PDB file of C-alpha atoms in Angstrom:
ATOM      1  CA  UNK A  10     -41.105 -84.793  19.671  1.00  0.00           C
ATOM      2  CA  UNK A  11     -39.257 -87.652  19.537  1.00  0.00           C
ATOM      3  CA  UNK A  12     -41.253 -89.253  22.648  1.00  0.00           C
ATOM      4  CA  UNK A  13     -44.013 -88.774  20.766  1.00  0.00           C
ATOM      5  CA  UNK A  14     -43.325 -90.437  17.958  1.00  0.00           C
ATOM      6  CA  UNK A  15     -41.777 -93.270  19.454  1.00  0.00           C
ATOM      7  CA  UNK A  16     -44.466 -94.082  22.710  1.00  0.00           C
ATOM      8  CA  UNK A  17     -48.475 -93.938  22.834  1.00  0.00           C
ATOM      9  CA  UNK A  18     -48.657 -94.889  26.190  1.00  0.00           C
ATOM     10  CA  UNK A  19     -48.672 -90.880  26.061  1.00  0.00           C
ATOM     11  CA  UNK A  20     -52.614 -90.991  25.949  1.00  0.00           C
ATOM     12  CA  UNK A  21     -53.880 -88.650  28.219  1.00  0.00           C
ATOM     13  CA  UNK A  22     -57.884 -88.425  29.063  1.00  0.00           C
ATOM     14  CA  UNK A  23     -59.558 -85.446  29.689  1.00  0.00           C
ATOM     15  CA  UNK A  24     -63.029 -84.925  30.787  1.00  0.00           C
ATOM     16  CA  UNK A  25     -64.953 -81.583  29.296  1.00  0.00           C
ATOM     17  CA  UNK A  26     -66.923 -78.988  30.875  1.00  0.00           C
ATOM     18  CA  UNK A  27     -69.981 -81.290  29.072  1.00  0.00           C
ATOM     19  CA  UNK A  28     -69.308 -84.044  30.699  1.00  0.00           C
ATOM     20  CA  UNK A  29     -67.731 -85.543  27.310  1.00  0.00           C
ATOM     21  CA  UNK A  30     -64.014 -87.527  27.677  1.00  0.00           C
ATOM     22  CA  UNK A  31     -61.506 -87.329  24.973  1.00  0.00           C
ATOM     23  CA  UNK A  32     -58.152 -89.478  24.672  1.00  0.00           C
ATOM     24  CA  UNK A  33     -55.292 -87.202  23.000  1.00  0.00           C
ATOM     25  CA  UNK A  34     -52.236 -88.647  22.139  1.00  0.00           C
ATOM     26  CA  UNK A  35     -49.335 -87.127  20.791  1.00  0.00           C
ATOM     27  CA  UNK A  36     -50.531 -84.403  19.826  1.00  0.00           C
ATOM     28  CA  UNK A  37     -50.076 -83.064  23.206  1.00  0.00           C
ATOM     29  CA  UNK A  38     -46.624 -82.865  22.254  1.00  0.00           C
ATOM     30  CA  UNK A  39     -46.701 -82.004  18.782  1.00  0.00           C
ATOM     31  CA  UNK A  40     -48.855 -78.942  19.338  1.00  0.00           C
ATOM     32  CA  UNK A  41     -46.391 -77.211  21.185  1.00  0.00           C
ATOM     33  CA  UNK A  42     -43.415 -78.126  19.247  1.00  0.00           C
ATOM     34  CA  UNK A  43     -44.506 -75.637  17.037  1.00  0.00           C
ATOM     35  CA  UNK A  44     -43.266 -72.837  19.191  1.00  0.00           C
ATOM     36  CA  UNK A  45     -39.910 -74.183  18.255  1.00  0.00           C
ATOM     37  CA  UNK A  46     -40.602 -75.462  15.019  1.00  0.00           C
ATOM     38  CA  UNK A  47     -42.831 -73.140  13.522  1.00  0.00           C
ATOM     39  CA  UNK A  48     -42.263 -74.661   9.894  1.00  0.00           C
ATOM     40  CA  UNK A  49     -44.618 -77.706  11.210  1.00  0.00           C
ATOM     41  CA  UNK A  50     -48.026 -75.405  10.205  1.00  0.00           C
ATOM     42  CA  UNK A  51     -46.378 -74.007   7.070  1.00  0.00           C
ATOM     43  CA  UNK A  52     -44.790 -70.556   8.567  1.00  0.00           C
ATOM     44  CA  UNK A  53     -41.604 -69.591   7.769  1.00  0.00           C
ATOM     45  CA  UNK A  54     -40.824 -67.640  11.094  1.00  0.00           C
ATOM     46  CA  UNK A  55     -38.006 -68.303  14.150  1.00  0.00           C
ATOM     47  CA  UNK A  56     -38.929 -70.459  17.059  1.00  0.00           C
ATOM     48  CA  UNK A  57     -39.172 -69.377  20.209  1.00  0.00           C
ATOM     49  CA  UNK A  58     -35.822 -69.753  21.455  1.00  0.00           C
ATOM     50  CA  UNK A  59     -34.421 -68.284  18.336  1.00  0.00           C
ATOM     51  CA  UNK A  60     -36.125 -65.259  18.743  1.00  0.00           C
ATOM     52  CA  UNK A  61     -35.508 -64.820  21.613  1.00  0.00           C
ATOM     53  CA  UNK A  62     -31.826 -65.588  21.252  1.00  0.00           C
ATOM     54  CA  UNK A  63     -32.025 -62.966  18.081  1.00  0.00           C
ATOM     55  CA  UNK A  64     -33.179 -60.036  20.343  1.00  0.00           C
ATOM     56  CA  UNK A  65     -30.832 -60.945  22.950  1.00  0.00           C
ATOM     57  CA  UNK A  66     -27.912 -60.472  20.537  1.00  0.00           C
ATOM     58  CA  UNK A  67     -29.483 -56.795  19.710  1.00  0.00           C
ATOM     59  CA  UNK A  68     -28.892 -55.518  22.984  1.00  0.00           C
ATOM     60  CA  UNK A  69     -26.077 -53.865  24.269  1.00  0.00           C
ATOM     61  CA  UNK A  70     -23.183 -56.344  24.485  1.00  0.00           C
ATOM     62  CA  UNK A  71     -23.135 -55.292  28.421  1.00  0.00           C
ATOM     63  CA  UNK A  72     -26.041 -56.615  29.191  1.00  0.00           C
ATOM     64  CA  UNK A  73     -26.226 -59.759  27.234  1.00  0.00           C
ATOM     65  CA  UNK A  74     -24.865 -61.937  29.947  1.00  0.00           C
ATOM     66  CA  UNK A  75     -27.497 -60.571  32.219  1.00  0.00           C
ATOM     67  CA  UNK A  76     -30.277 -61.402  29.817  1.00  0.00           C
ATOM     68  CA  UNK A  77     -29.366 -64.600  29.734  1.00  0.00           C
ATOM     69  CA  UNK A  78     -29.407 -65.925  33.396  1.00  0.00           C
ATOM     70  CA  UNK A  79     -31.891 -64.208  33.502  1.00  0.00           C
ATOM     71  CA  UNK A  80     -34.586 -65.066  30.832  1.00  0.00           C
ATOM     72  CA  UNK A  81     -37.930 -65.236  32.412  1.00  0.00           C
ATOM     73  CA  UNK A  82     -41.088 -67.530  31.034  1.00  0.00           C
ATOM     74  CA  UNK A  83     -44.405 -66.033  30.890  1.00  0.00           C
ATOM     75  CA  UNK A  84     -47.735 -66.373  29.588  1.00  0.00           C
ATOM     76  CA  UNK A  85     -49.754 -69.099  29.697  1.00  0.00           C
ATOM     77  CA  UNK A  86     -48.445 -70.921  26.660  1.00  0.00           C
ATOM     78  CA  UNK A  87     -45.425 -71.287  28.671  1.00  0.00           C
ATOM     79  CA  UNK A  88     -47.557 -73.672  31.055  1.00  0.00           C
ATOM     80  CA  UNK A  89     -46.829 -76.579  28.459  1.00  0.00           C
ATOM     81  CA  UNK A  90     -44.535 -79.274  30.301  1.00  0.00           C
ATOM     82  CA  UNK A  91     -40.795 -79.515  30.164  1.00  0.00           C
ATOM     83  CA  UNK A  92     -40.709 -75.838  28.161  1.00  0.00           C
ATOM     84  CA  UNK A  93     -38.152 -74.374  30.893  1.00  0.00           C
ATOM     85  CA  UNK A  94     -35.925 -77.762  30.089  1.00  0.00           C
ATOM     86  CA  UNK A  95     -36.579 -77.219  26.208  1.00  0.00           C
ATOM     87  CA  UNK A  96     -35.748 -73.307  25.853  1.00  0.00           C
ATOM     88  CA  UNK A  97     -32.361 -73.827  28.584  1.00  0.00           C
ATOM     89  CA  UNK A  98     -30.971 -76.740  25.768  1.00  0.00           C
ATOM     90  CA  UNK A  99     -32.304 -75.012  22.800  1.00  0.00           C
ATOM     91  CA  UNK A 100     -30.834 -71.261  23.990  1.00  0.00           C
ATOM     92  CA  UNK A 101     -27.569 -73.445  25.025  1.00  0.00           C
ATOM     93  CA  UNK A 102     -26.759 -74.179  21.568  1.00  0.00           C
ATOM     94  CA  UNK A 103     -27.306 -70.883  20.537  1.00  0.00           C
ATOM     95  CA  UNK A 104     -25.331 -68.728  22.717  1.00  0.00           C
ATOM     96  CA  UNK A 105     -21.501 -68.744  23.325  1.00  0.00           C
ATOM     97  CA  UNK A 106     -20.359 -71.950  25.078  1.00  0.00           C
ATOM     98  CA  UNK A 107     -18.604 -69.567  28.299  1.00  0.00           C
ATOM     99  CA  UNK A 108     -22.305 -67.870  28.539  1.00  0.00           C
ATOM    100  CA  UNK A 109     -24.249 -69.396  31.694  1.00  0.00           C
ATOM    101  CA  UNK A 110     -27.916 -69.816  30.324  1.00  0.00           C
ATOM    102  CA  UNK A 111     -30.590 -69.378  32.909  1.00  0.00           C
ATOM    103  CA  UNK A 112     -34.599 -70.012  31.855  1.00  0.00           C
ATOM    104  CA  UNK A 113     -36.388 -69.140  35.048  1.00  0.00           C
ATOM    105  CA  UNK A 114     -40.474 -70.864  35.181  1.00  0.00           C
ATOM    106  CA  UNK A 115     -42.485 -69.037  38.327  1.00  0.00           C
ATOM    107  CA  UNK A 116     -45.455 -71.281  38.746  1.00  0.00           C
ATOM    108  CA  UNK A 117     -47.784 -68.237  38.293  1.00  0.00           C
ATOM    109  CA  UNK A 118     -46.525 -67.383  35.227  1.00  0.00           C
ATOM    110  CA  UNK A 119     -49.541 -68.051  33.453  1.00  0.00           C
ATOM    111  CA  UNK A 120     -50.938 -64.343  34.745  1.00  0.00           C
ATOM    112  CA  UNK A 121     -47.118 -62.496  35.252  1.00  0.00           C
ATOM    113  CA  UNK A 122     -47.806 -60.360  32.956  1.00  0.00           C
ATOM    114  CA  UNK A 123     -51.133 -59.268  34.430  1.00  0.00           C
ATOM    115  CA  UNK A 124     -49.409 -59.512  37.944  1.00  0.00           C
ATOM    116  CA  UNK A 125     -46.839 -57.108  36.502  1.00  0.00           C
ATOM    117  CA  UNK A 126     -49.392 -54.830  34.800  1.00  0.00           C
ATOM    118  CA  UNK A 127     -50.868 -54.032  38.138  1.00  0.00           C
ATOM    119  CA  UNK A 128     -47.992 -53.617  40.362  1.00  0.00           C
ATOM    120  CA  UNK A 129     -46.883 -51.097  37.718  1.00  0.00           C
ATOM    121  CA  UNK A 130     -50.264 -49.337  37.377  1.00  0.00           C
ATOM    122  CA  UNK A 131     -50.584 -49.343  41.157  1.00  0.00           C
ATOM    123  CA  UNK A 132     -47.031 -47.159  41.117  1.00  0.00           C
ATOM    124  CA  UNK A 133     -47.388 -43.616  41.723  1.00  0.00           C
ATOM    125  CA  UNK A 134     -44.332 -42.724  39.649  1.00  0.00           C
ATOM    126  CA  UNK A 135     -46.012 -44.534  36.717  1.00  0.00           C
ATOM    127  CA  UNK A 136     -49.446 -42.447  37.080  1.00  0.00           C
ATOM    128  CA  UNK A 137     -47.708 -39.784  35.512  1.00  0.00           C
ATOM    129  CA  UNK A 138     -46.754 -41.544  32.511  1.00  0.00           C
ATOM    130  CA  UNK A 139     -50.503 -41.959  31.883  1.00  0.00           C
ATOM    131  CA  UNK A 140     -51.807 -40.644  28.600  1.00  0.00           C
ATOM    132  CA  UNK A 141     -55.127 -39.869  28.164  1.00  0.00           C
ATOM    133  CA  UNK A 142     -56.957 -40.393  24.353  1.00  0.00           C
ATOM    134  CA  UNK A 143     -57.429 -36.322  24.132  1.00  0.00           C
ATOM    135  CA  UNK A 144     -53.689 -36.191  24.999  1.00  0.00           C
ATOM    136  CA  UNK A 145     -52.616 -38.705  22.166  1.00  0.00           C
ATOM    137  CA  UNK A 146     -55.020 -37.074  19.278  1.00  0.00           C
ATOM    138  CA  UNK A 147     -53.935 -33.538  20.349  1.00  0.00           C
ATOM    139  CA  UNK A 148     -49.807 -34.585  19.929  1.00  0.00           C
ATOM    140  CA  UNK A 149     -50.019 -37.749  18.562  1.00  0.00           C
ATOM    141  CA  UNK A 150     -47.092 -40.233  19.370  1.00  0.00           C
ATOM    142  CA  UNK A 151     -44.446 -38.025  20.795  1.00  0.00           C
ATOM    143  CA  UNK A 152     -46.696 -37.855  23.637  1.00  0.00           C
ATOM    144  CA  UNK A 153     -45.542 -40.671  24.780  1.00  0.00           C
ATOM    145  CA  UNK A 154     -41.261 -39.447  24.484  1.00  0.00           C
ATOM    146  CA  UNK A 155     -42.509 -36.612  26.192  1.00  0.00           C
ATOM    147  CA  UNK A 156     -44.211 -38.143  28.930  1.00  0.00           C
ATOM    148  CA  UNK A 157     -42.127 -41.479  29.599  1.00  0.00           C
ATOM    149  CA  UNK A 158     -38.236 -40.964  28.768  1.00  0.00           C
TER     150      UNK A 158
END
């Protein structure tokens, strides 16, 4: 934010699917700084890094070291630039100083999740864990306890 308040050499064209070019300036910069800042379009909610700092701290205190070298980005709003950087310094001033913070960015994390999705679908193990719509209405959802754990 504060490079975008202080430089608008920042101006970045774009040329649309139309044919039609549009200068933004820093609002390239301000958009996202709402995922931190939430309070910027009037919501009264936790950024991103304090949520996820928040559930973090409700896990199991054996695992919370884990979770945080190994926090993983994904979705394409993470595809803004210099997020990894911004969630690693933000996250570092949450957590204890001793705790090693660790924001991993794979450059296909725009589609992860859908990556993920599929290798789990494509499991044979997880086939079983299917439940059908005639399953759910018949037990509702304890089905799924049943089923899955």
């Amino acid at each position: 934010m504060q490079t975008a308040a202080s430089s608008s050499s920042l101006e970045k064209s774009y040329e649309l699917p139309d044919g039609q070019v549009i200068t933004i300036g820093n609002e390239r910069f301000r958009c996202p700084e709402t995922l931190f800042q939430p309070a910027f379009i009037g919501m009264e909610s936790a950024g991103v890094h304090e949520t996820t700092y928040n559930s973090i701290m409700k896990c199991d205190v054996d695992i919370r070291k884990d979770l945080y070298a190994n926090t993983v980005l994904s979705g394409g709003t993470t595809m803004f630039p210099g997020i990894a950087e911004r969630m690693q310094k933000e996250i570092s001033a949450l957590a204890p100083p001793t705790m090693k913070i660790k924001i991993i960015a794979p450059p296909e994390r725009k589609y992860s999740v859908w990556i993920g999705g599929s290798i789990l679908a494509s499991l044979s193990t997880f086939q079983q864990m299917w439940i059908s719509k005639q399953e759910y209405d018949e037990s509702g959802p304890s089905i799924v306890h049943r089923k899955c754990f």
